[in-house]
PDB file of C-alpha atoms in Angstrom:
ATOM      1  CA  MET A   1     -13.725  -3.203 -10.918  1.00  0.00           C
ATOM      2  CA  ARG A   2     -17.044  -1.387 -11.270  1.00  0.00           C
ATOM      3  CA  PHE A   3     -15.296   1.943 -10.757  1.00  0.00           C
ATOM      4  CA  LEU A   4     -12.721   1.023 -13.386  1.00  0.00           C
ATOM      5  CA  LYS A   5     -15.466   0.291 -15.898  1.00  0.00           C
ATOM      6  CA  CYS A   6     -17.063   3.629 -15.110  1.00  0.00           C
ATOM      7  CA  PHE A   7     -13.694   5.266 -15.633  1.00  0.00           C
ATOM      8  CA  GLU A   8     -13.499   3.686 -19.091  1.00  0.00           C
ATOM      9  CA  ILE A   9     -16.979   5.009 -19.937  1.00  0.00           C
ATOM     10  CA  TRP A  10     -16.065   8.472 -18.685  1.00  0.00           C
ATOM     11  CA  LEU A  11     -12.836   8.462 -20.661  1.00  0.00           C
ATOM     12  CA  HIS A  12     -14.671   7.422 -23.821  1.00  0.00           C
ATOM     13  CA  ASN A  13     -17.303  10.105 -23.322  1.00  0.00           C
ATOM     14  CA  SER A  14     -14.604  12.685 -22.625  1.00  0.00           C
ATOM     15  CA  ILE A  15     -12.944  11.916 -25.945  1.00  0.00           C
ATOM     16  CA  ILE A  16     -16.283  12.259 -27.753  1.00  0.00           C
ATOM     17  CA  SER A  17     -16.901  15.491 -25.858  1.00  0.00           C
ATOM     18  CA  LYS A  18     -13.591  16.942 -27.002  1.00  0.00           C
ATOM     19  CA  ARG A  19     -14.288  15.988 -30.602  1.00  0.00           C
ATOM     20  CA  THR A  20     -17.633  17.821 -30.510  1.00  0.00           C
ATOM     21  CA  LYS A  21     -16.089  20.726 -28.575  1.00  0.00           C
ATOM     22  CA  HIS A  22     -18.553  20.131 -25.729  1.00  0.00           C
ATOM     23  CA  ARG A  23     -17.282  21.201 -22.330  1.00  0.00           C
ATOM     24  CA  GLU A  24     -18.504  20.372 -18.867  1.00  0.00           C
ATOM     25  CA  GLY A  25     -17.766  22.436 -15.780  1.00  0.00           C
ATOM     26  CA  VAL A  26     -14.894  21.216 -13.643  1.00  0.00           C
ATOM     27  CA  GLY A  27     -16.145  19.565 -10.483  1.00  0.00           C
ATOM     28  CA  VAL A  28     -19.580  18.653 -11.844  1.00  0.00           C
ATOM     29  CA  SER A  29     -20.857  15.306 -10.583  1.00  0.00           C
ATOM     30  CA  THR A  30     -21.837  12.923 -13.355  1.00  0.00           C
ATOM     31  CA  SER A  31     -23.678   9.615 -13.110  1.00  0.00           C
ATOM     32  CA  TYR A  32     -22.045   6.588 -14.733  1.00  0.00           C
ATOM     33  CA  CYS A  33     -23.144   2.994 -14.077  1.00  0.00           C
ATOM     34  CA  GLY A  34     -25.442   4.257 -11.349  1.00  0.00           C
ATOM     35  CA  LEU A  35     -22.561   5.889  -9.466  1.00  0.00           C
ATOM     36  CA  SER A  36     -22.298   9.609  -8.865  1.00  0.00           C
ATOM     37  CA  ILE A  37     -18.658  10.483  -9.539  1.00  0.00           C
ATOM     38  CA  SER A  38     -17.240  13.964  -9.485  1.00  0.00           C
ATOM     39  CA  ARG A  39     -15.302  15.055 -12.534  1.00  0.00           C
ATOM     40  CA  ASN A  40     -12.385  16.059 -10.308  1.00  0.00           C
ATOM     41  CA  ALA A  41     -12.239  12.545  -8.838  1.00  0.00           C
ATOM     42  CA  LEU A  42     -12.240  11.010 -12.286  1.00  0.00           C
ATOM     43  CA  ILE A  43      -9.513  13.354 -13.483  1.00  0.00           C
ATOM     44  CA  LEU A  44      -7.367  12.454 -10.459  1.00  0.00           C
ATOM     45  CA  PHE A  45      -7.997   8.765 -11.090  1.00  0.00           C
ATOM     46  CA  ALA A  46      -7.009   9.214 -14.721  1.00  0.00           C
ATOM     47  CA  PHE A  47      -3.525  10.205 -13.580  1.00  0.00           C
ATOM     48  CA  LEU A  48      -3.171   7.486 -10.940  1.00  0.00           C
ATOM     49  CA  TRP A  49      -4.773   4.487 -12.630  1.00  0.00           C
ATOM     50  CA  PRO A  50      -2.438   4.070 -15.637  1.00  0.00           C
ATOM     51  CA  GLN A  51       0.614   3.500 -13.439  1.00  0.00           C
ATOM     52  CA  LEU A  52      -1.237   0.993 -11.248  1.00  0.00           C
ATOM     53  CA  ALA A  53      -2.828  -0.816 -14.172  1.00  0.00           C
ATOM     54  CA  LEU A  54       0.390  -0.971 -16.170  1.00  0.00           C
ATOM     55  CA  ALA A  55       2.357  -2.328 -13.216  1.00  0.00           C
ATOM     56  CA  GLN A  56      -0.286  -4.973 -12.490  1.00  0.00           C
ATOM     57  CA  ALA A  57      -0.595  -6.072 -16.102  1.00  0.00           C
ATOM     58  CA  GLY A  58       3.166  -5.973 -16.594  1.00  0.00           C
ATOM     59  CA  GLY A  59       3.720  -8.119 -13.516  1.00  0.00           C
ATOM     60  CA  LYS A  60       1.504 -10.871 -14.932  1.00  0.00           C
ATOM     61  CA  VAL A  61       3.386 -10.877 -18.229  1.00  0.00           C
ATOM     62  CA  MET A  62       6.713 -10.902 -16.404  1.00  0.00           C
ATOM     63  CA  GLN A  63       5.744 -14.042 -14.498  1.00  0.00           C
ATOM     64  CA  ALA A  64       5.212 -15.843 -17.814  1.00  0.00           C
ATOM     65  CA  SER A  65       8.521 -14.686 -19.342  1.00  0.00           C
ATOM     66  CA  ASP A  66      11.819 -16.561 -19.464  1.00  0.00           C
ATOM     67  CA  VAL A  67      13.971 -13.470 -18.883  1.00  0.00           C
ATOM     68  CA  VAL A  68      12.776 -10.249 -17.257  1.00  0.00           C
ATOM     69  CA  ILE A  69      15.015  -7.188 -17.439  1.00  0.00           C
ATOM     70  CA  LEU A  70      14.248  -4.567 -14.796  1.00  0.00           C
ATOM     71  CA  GLY A  71      15.784  -1.233 -15.712  1.00  0.00           C
ATOM     72  CA  GLU A  72      16.529   1.629 -13.355  1.00  0.00           C
ATOM     73  CA  VAL A  73      18.120   4.995 -12.844  1.00  0.00           C
ATOM     74  CA  HIS A  74      20.792   3.842 -10.433  1.00  0.00           C
ATOM     75  CA  ASP A  75      20.213   6.335  -7.611  1.00  0.00           C
ATOM     76  CA  ASN A  76      16.411   6.443  -7.710  1.00  0.00           C
ATOM     77  CA  PRO A  77      14.899   4.852  -4.565  1.00  0.00           C
ATOM     78  CA  THR A  78      11.457   4.455  -6.127  1.00  0.00           C
ATOM     79  CA  HIS A  79      12.914   2.466  -9.010  1.00  0.00           C
ATOM     80  CA  HIS A  80      14.559   0.037  -6.597  1.00  0.00           C
ATOM     81  CA  GLU A  81      11.361  -0.317  -4.583  1.00  0.00           C
ATOM     82  CA  ALA A  82       9.569  -1.287  -7.794  1.00  0.00           C
ATOM     83  CA  GLN A  83      12.310  -3.774  -8.679  1.00  0.00           C
ATOM     84  CA  ALA A  84      12.050  -5.436  -5.270  1.00  0.00           C
ATOM     85  CA  ARG A  85       8.263  -5.732  -5.617  1.00  0.00           C
ATOM     86  CA  PHE A  86       8.568  -7.267  -9.060  1.00  0.00           C
ATOM     87  CA  VAL A  87      11.250  -9.725  -7.934  1.00  0.00           C
ATOM     88  CA  ARG A  88       9.009 -10.896  -5.097  1.00  0.00           C
ATOM     89  CA  ALA A  89       6.049 -11.244  -7.457  1.00  0.00           C
ATOM     90  CA  ILE A  90       7.999 -13.034 -10.186  1.00  0.00           C
ATOM     91  CA  SER A  91       9.781 -15.439  -7.799  1.00  0.00           C
ATOM     92  CA  PRO A  92      12.660 -15.944 -10.250  1.00  0.00           C
ATOM     93  CA  SER A  93      15.016 -18.887 -10.497  1.00  0.00           C
ATOM     94  CA  ALA A  94      18.049 -16.567 -10.478  1.00  0.00           C
ATOM     95  CA  LEU A  95      19.102 -12.922 -10.495  1.00  0.00           C
ATOM     96  CA  VAL A  96      21.646 -11.377 -12.858  1.00  0.00           C
ATOM     97  CA  VAL A  97      23.054  -8.056 -11.659  1.00  0.00           C
ATOM     98  CA  GLU A  98      25.075  -5.403 -13.452  1.00  0.00           C
ATOM     99  CA  MET A  99      26.716  -4.133 -10.273  1.00  0.00           C
ATOM    100  CA  LEU A 100      28.676  -7.203  -9.142  1.00  0.00           C
ATOM    101  CA  THR A 101      31.376  -9.387 -10.645  1.00  0.00           C
ATOM    102  CA  PRO A 102      30.863 -13.154 -10.277  1.00  0.00           C
ATOM    103  CA  GLU A 103      33.273 -13.199  -7.328  1.00  0.00           C
ATOM    104  CA  GLN A 104      31.539 -10.290  -5.633  1.00  0.00           C
ATOM    105  CA  ALA A 105      28.149 -11.934  -6.122  1.00  0.00           C
ATOM    106  CA  GLU A 106      29.390 -15.017  -4.277  1.00  0.00           C
ATOM    107  CA  GLU A 107      30.614 -12.856  -1.390  1.00  0.00           C
ATOM    108  CA  LEU A 108      27.291 -11.057  -1.157  1.00  0.00           C
ATOM    109  CA  MET A 109      25.292 -14.300  -1.205  1.00  0.00           C
ATOM    110  CA  ALA A 110      27.450 -15.704   1.585  1.00  0.00           C
ATOM    111  CA  ASP A 111      26.868 -12.684   3.849  1.00  0.00           C
ATOM    112  CA  PRO A 112      24.511 -10.022   2.469  1.00  0.00           C
ATOM    113  CA  GLU A 113      24.755  -7.713   5.476  1.00  0.00           C
ATOM    114  CA  GLY A 114      28.488  -8.240   5.855  1.00  0.00           C
ATOM    115  CA  TYR A 115      29.044  -7.113   2.272  1.00  0.00           C
ATOM    116  CA  ARG A 116      27.852  -3.589   3.112  1.00  0.00           C
ATOM    117  CA  ASP A 117      31.265  -1.949   3.628  1.00  0.00           C
ATOM    118  CA  ARG A 118      32.714  -3.368   0.436  1.00  0.00           C
ATOM    119  CA  TRP A 119      29.668  -2.246  -1.525  1.00  0.00           C
ATOM    120  CA  ASN A 120      29.766   1.270  -0.128  1.00  0.00           C
ATOM    121  CA  ALA A 121      33.402   1.544  -1.212  1.00  0.00           C
ATOM    122  CA  SER A 122      32.524   0.519  -4.771  1.00  0.00           C
ATOM    123  CA  GLY A 123      31.055   3.815  -5.954  1.00  0.00           C
ATOM    124  CA  TRP A 124      27.531   2.486  -6.489  1.00  0.00           C
ATOM    125  CA  PRO A 125      24.629   4.285  -4.752  1.00  0.00           C
ATOM    126  CA  ASP A 126      23.777   3.400  -1.167  1.00  0.00           C
ATOM    127  CA  TYR A 127      23.605  -0.296  -0.332  1.00  0.00           C
ATOM    128  CA  ASP A 128      20.223   0.153   1.322  1.00  0.00           C
ATOM    129  CA  LEU A 129      18.778   0.903  -2.122  1.00  0.00           C
ATOM    130  CA  TYR A 130      20.009  -2.374  -3.591  1.00  0.00           C
ATOM    131  CA  LEU A 131      19.976  -4.868  -0.715  1.00  0.00           C
ATOM    132  CA  PRO A 132      16.157  -5.254  -0.705  1.00  0.00           C
ATOM    133  CA  VAL A 133      16.330  -6.042  -4.427  1.00  0.00           C
ATOM    134  CA  PHE A 134      19.113  -8.599  -4.042  1.00  0.00           C
ATOM    135  CA  THR A 135      17.337 -10.332  -1.137  1.00  0.00           C
ATOM    136  CA  ALA A 136      13.764 -10.160  -2.466  1.00  0.00           C
ATOM    137  CA  ALA A 137      14.139 -13.779  -3.605  1.00  0.00           C
ATOM    138  CA  ASP A 138      16.336 -16.461  -2.066  1.00  0.00           C
ATOM    139  CA  VAL A 139      17.951 -17.485  -5.349  1.00  0.00           C
ATOM    140  CA  PRO A 140      21.442 -17.567  -6.884  1.00  0.00           C
ATOM    141  CA  ILE A 141      22.892 -14.234  -7.987  1.00  0.00           C
ATOM    142  CA  PHE A 142      24.935 -14.117 -11.180  1.00  0.00           C
ATOM    143  CA  GLY A 143      27.358 -11.206 -11.213  1.00  0.00           C
ATOM    144  CA  ALA A 144      27.767  -9.626 -14.651  1.00  0.00           C
ATOM    145  CA  ALA A 145      29.972  -6.623 -13.930  1.00  0.00           C
ATOM    146  CA  VAL A 146      33.123  -6.054 -15.952  1.00  0.00           C
ATOM    147  CA  PRO A 147      36.021  -5.761 -13.463  1.00  0.00           C
ATOM    148  CA  ARG A 148      37.561  -2.308 -13.254  1.00  0.00           C
ATOM    149  CA  ASP A 149      41.021  -3.419 -14.335  1.00  0.00           C
ATOM    150  CA  VAL A 150      39.482  -5.017 -17.427  1.00  0.00           C
ATOM    151  CA  ALA A 151      37.348  -1.942 -18.093  1.00  0.00           C
ATOM    152  CA  ARG A 152      40.469   0.214 -18.307  1.00  0.00           C
ATOM    153  CA  GLN A 153      41.966  -2.095 -20.926  1.00  0.00           C
ATOM    154  CA  VAL A 154      38.804  -2.022 -23.035  1.00  0.00           C
ATOM    155  CA  TYR A 155      39.488   1.616 -23.896  1.00  0.00           C
ATOM    156  CA  THR A 156      42.618   0.573 -25.777  1.00  0.00           C
ATOM    157  CA  ASP A 157      41.960  -3.072 -26.713  1.00  0.00           C
ATOM    158  CA  GLY A 158      38.237  -2.980 -27.510  1.00  0.00           C
ATOM    159  CA  GLY A 159      35.519  -5.082 -25.914  1.00  0.00           C
ATOM    160  CA  ALA A 160      35.956  -8.246 -27.984  1.00  0.00           C
ATOM    161  CA  ALA A 161      39.406  -8.905 -26.525  1.00  0.00           C
ATOM    162  CA  HIS A 162      37.976  -9.105 -23.012  1.00  0.00           C
ATOM    163  CA  PHE A 163      34.715 -10.991 -23.544  1.00  0.00           C
ATOM    164  CA  SER A 164      34.521 -14.457 -21.992  1.00  0.00           C
ATOM    165  CA  GLY A 165      32.194 -15.863 -24.656  1.00  0.00           C
ATOM    166  CA  ASP A 166      31.985 -15.913 -28.433  1.00  0.00           C
ATOM    167  CA  ALA A 167      32.676 -12.259 -29.212  1.00  0.00           C
ATOM    168  CA  GLY A 168      31.574 -12.642 -32.817  1.00  0.00           C
ATOM    169  CA  ALA A 169      28.205 -14.125 -31.884  1.00  0.00           C
ATOM    170  CA  TYR A 170      27.568 -11.166 -29.592  1.00  0.00           C
ATOM    171  CA  GLY A 171      28.477  -8.685 -32.300  1.00  0.00           C
ATOM    172  CA  LEU A 172      31.602  -7.383 -30.587  1.00  0.00           C
ATOM    173  CA  THR A 173      33.941  -8.034 -33.512  1.00  0.00           C
ATOM    174  CA  ALA A 174      31.936  -5.980 -36.009  1.00  0.00           C
ATOM    175  CA  PRO A 175      31.643  -2.192 -36.144  1.00  0.00           C
ATOM    176  CA  LEU A 176      28.311  -0.653 -35.279  1.00  0.00           C
ATOM    177  CA  PRO A 177      26.058   0.651 -38.045  1.00  0.00           C
ATOM    178  CA  ASP A 178      26.845   4.297 -38.703  1.00  0.00           C
ATOM    179  CA  ASP A 179      23.515   5.562 -37.381  1.00  0.00           C
ATOM    180  CA  GLN A 180      23.825   3.602 -34.148  1.00  0.00           C
ATOM    181  CA  GLN A 181      27.429   4.709 -33.645  1.00  0.00           C
ATOM    182  CA  ALA A 182      26.345   8.328 -34.098  1.00  0.00           C
ATOM    183  CA  ALA A 183      23.416   7.916 -31.698  1.00  0.00           C
ATOM    184  CA  ARG A 184      25.639   6.341 -29.065  1.00  0.00           C
ATOM    185  CA  LEU A 185      28.176   9.141 -29.441  1.00  0.00           C
ATOM    186  CA  ASP A 186      25.415  11.695 -28.935  1.00  0.00           C
ATOM    187  CA  LEU A 187      24.302   9.936 -25.754  1.00  0.00           C
ATOM    188  CA  GLN A 188      27.821   9.773 -24.333  1.00  0.00           C
ATOM    189  CA  PHE A 189      28.489  13.386 -25.290  1.00  0.00           C
ATOM    190  CA  ALA A 190      25.358  14.502 -23.432  1.00  0.00           C
ATOM    191  CA  ALA A 191      26.059  12.204 -20.474  1.00  0.00           C
ATOM    192  CA  HIS A 192      29.474  13.849 -20.067  1.00  0.00           C
ATOM    193  CA  CYS A 193      27.947  17.327 -20.163  1.00  0.00           C
ATOM    194  CA  GLU A 194      29.389  18.060 -23.614  1.00  0.00           C
ATOM    195  CA  ALA A 195      32.717  18.580 -21.869  1.00  0.00           C
ATOM    196  CA  MET A 196      34.670  15.837 -23.631  1.00  0.00           C
ATOM    197  CA  PRO A 197      35.496  15.745 -27.335  1.00  0.00           C
ATOM    198  CA  ARG A 198      33.498  13.167 -29.258  1.00  0.00           C
ATOM    199  CA  ALA A 199      36.724  11.584 -30.482  1.00  0.00           C
ATOM    200  CA  ALA A 200      37.502  10.594 -26.883  1.00  0.00           C
ATOM    201  CA  LEU A 201      34.222   8.754 -26.340  1.00  0.00           C
ATOM    202  CA  GLY A 202      34.751   5.702 -28.538  1.00  0.00           C
ATOM    203  CA  GLY A 203      36.163   3.682 -25.650  1.00  0.00           C
ATOM    204  CA  MET A 204      33.052   4.347 -23.590  1.00  0.00           C
ATOM    205  CA  ILE A 205      30.888   2.971 -26.366  1.00  0.00           C
ATOM    206  CA  GLU A 206      33.058  -0.160 -26.484  1.00  0.00           C
ATOM    207  CA  MET A 207      32.621  -0.489 -22.732  1.00  0.00           C
ATOM    208  CA  GLN A 208      28.839  -0.244 -22.992  1.00  0.00           C
ATOM    209  CA  ARG A 209      28.781  -2.863 -25.733  1.00  0.00           C
ATOM    210  CA  LEU A 210      30.876  -5.213 -23.608  1.00  0.00           C
ATOM    211  CA  ARG A 211      28.563  -4.718 -20.637  1.00  0.00           C
ATOM    212  CA  ASP A 212      25.499  -5.432 -22.777  1.00  0.00           C
ATOM    213  CA  ALA A 213      27.063  -8.648 -24.044  1.00  0.00           C
ATOM    214  CA  THR A 214      28.244  -9.716 -20.576  1.00  0.00           C
ATOM    215  CA  LEU A 215      24.784  -9.201 -19.094  1.00  0.00           C
ATOM    216  CA  ALA A 216      23.138 -11.103 -21.939  1.00  0.00           C
ATOM    217  CA  LYS A 217      25.567 -14.017 -21.613  1.00  0.00           C
ATOM    218  CA  ALA A 218      25.008 -14.155 -17.851  1.00  0.00           C
ATOM    219  CA  ALA A 219      21.236 -14.237 -18.396  1.00  0.00           C
ATOM    220  CA  ILE A 220      21.586 -17.116 -20.852  1.00  0.00           C
ATOM    221  CA  ASP A 221      23.959 -18.962 -18.504  1.00  0.00           C
ATOM    222  CA  ALA A 222      21.549 -18.508 -15.590  1.00  0.00           C
ATOM    223  CA  PHE A 223      18.629 -19.760 -17.678  1.00  0.00           C
ATOM    224  CA  GLU A 224      20.528 -22.822 -18.866  1.00  0.00           C
ATOM    225  CA  VAL A 225      21.448 -23.753 -15.283  1.00  0.00           C
ATOM    226  CA  HIS A 226      18.270 -22.833 -13.415  1.00  0.00           C
ATOM    227  CA  GLY A 227      15.552 -22.360 -16.023  1.00  0.00           C
ATOM    228  CA  GLY A 228      13.278 -19.368 -15.990  1.00  0.00           C
ATOM    229  CA  PRO A 229      12.288 -16.844 -15.133  1.00  0.00           C
ATOM    230  CA  VAL A 230      15.638 -15.105 -14.779  1.00  0.00           C
ATOM    231  CA  VAL A 231      15.544 -11.480 -13.617  1.00  0.00           C
ATOM    232  CA  VAL A 232      18.230  -9.019 -14.734  1.00  0.00           C
ATOM    233  CA  ILE A 233      18.850  -5.916 -12.602  1.00  0.00           C
ATOM    234  CA  THR A 234      20.488  -3.171 -14.635  1.00  0.00           C
ATOM    235  CA  GLY A 235      20.323   0.417 -15.796  1.00  0.00           C
ATOM    236  CA  ASN A 236      17.850   1.583 -18.412  1.00  0.00           C
ATOM    237  CA  GLY A 237      20.658   1.909 -20.944  1.00  0.00           C
ATOM    238  CA  HIS A 238      21.268  -1.836 -20.887  1.00  0.00           C
ATOM    239  CA  ALA A 239      17.563  -2.731 -20.673  1.00  0.00           C
ATOM    240  CA  ARG A 240      16.619  -0.902 -23.883  1.00  0.00           C
ATOM    241  CA  LYS A 241      15.303  -3.199 -26.602  1.00  0.00           C
ATOM    242  CA  ASP A 242      16.875  -1.580 -29.649  1.00  0.00           C
ATOM    243  CA  TRP A 243      20.538  -2.279 -28.870  1.00  0.00           C
ATOM    244  CA  GLY A 244      20.749  -3.398 -25.230  1.00  0.00           C
ATOM    245  CA  VAL A 245      20.570  -6.813 -23.594  1.00  0.00           C
ATOM    246  CA  PRO A 246      17.196  -7.723 -25.181  1.00  0.00           C
ATOM    247  CA  SER A 247      18.659  -7.353 -28.672  1.00  0.00           C
ATOM    248  CA  HIS A 248      21.356  -9.938 -27.910  1.00  0.00           C
ATOM    249  CA  LEU A 249      18.838 -12.351 -26.413  1.00  0.00           C
ATOM    250  CA  ALA A 250      16.506 -11.971 -29.392  1.00  0.00           C
ATOM    251  CA  ARG A 251      19.313 -12.798 -31.804  1.00  0.00           C
ATOM    252  CA  LEU A 252      21.040 -15.582 -29.859  1.00  0.00           C
ATOM    253  CA  ARG A 253      18.059 -17.191 -28.108  1.00  0.00           C
ATOM    254  CA  PRO A 254      14.907 -16.419 -30.088  1.00  0.00           C
ATOM    255  CA  ASP A 255      13.207 -19.268 -28.225  1.00  0.00           C
ATOM    256  CA  LEU A 256      13.207 -17.230 -25.011  1.00  0.00           C
ATOM    257  CA  THR A 257      10.419 -14.842 -24.117  1.00  0.00           C
ATOM    258  CA  VAL A 258      12.000 -11.620 -22.879  1.00  0.00           C
ATOM    259  CA  PHE A 259      10.301  -8.741 -21.073  1.00  0.00           C
ATOM    260  CA  SER A 260      12.018  -5.403 -20.543  1.00  0.00           C
ATOM    261  CA  LEU A 261      10.972  -2.728 -18.047  1.00  0.00           C
ATOM    262  CA  GLY A 262      12.196   0.847 -18.280  1.00  0.00           C
ATOM    263  CA  GLN A 263      11.779   3.350 -15.460  1.00  0.00           C
ATOM    264  CA  GLY A 264      11.588   7.068 -16.089  1.00  0.00           C
ATOM    265  CA  GLU A 265      11.627  10.172 -13.935  1.00  0.00           C
ATOM    266  CA  ASP A 266       9.212  13.114 -13.761  1.00  0.00           C
ATOM    267  CA  GLY A 267       7.351  12.042 -16.879  1.00  0.00           C
ATOM    268  CA  GLY A 268      10.436  11.512 -19.011  1.00  0.00           C
ATOM    269  CA  THR A 269      10.592   8.277 -20.997  1.00  0.00           C
ATOM    270  CA  PRO A 270      13.946   6.479 -21.262  1.00  0.00           C
ATOM    271  CA  GLU A 271      15.127   5.994 -24.827  1.00  0.00           C
ATOM    272  CA  GLY A 272      15.439   2.736 -26.708  1.00  0.00           C
ATOM    273  CA  GLY A 273      12.076   1.009 -26.417  1.00  0.00           C
ATOM    274  CA  PHE A 274      10.688  -1.153 -23.600  1.00  0.00           C
ATOM    275  CA  ASP A 275       7.763  -3.490 -23.081  1.00  0.00           C
ATOM    276  CA  LEU A 276       6.647  -1.323 -20.176  1.00  0.00           C
ATOM    277  CA  VAL A 277       7.766   2.046 -18.824  1.00  0.00           C
ATOM    278  CA  LEU A 278       6.911   3.197 -15.304  1.00  0.00           C
ATOM    279  CA  ASP A 279       7.374   6.718 -14.024  1.00  0.00           C
ATOM    280  CA  ALA A 280       8.635   7.972 -10.660  1.00  0.00           C
ATOM    281  CA  PRO A 281       9.698  11.248  -9.084  1.00  0.00           C
ATOM    282  CA  ALA A 282      13.290  12.148  -9.889  1.00  0.00           C
ATOM    283  CA  ALA A 283      15.849  11.422  -7.192  1.00  0.00           C
ATOM    284  CA  GLN A 284      17.379  14.384  -5.401  1.00  0.00           C
ATOM    285  CA  ARG A 285      20.900  14.626  -6.745  1.00  0.00           C
ATOM    286  CA  PRO A 286      23.539  17.311  -7.328  1.00  0.00           C
ATOM    287  CA  ASP A 287      23.995  18.675 -10.823  1.00  0.00           C
ATOM    288  CA  PRO A 288      26.578  16.277 -12.363  1.00  0.00           C
ATOM    289  CA  CYS A 289      27.754  18.919 -14.818  1.00  0.00           C
ATOM    290  CA  LEU A 290      28.967  21.336 -12.157  1.00  0.00           C
ATOM    291  CA  GLN A 291      32.245  19.414 -11.957  1.00  0.00           C
ATOM    292  CA  PHE A 292      32.816  20.409 -15.580  1.00  0.00           C
ATOM    293  CA  GLY A 293      31.974  24.041 -14.883  1.00  0.00           C
ATOM    294  CA  LYS A 294      28.602  23.599 -16.580  1.00  0.00           C
ATOM    295  CA  SER A 295      25.024  22.935 -15.603  1.00  0.00           C
ATOM    296  CA  ALA A 296      22.667  20.279 -16.905  1.00  0.00           C
ATOM    297  CA  GLN A 297      19.742  22.692 -16.521  1.00  0.00           C
TER     298      GLN A 297
END
């Protein structure tokens, strides 16, 4: 802790130094709190400490929350390692997962290792990324995935027709505000490498809205049965506070304390607002736009 205090003093002095246009030579040792600390060491610590401090502080707040939403980029191993650590630290009463239907969640709980082949045929990233997250706490798992046959019908019927709860309460019967509809269209257009006409993307927005509502309902159901904290495992797009799962929980259950974690890659911050954002190296993946004859670069 003494070193951390010295880091704070150095950071303060560095800000003052910049304001007065005073410069010190790189690598010069400086004495703070009776410690001789090289400037290079302090600069390195400045990059490393924020991630460690944020994760530690965020973990304490998560433990005191009723619902904790842990976002991810689905194929990023570092994101899943962080999720598993947080689940162990939080010791939740239940998990809610985007990747499994209720029936699939029951199968996985009955035989986690035996579910491997079915998972690997599902199209989700490797099971070894997710299994440590699902087994980090010995608690019930609530599946919140929309079945594929239902998902296909959403494109023509809309999400409200296929929601198991009160569609009106979850906002599925009302059109989105114009600015949000436009923003969602922009996101889908970019996600599909600008290869699909915007007019064809409305069904995908309906699908995302249904998934948000289904995850939120599952979190509420899990809390009502088991109490808190409930941990939700999902992508960053559903964890965002502006229109994702947290927005439904804030409207429908304002009595619940909700914490949302976003996880970025290579310094990029996921959109939508989070209580905490952690960074990680980007996963090695092929360019998704090559299948459209384009490149994301």
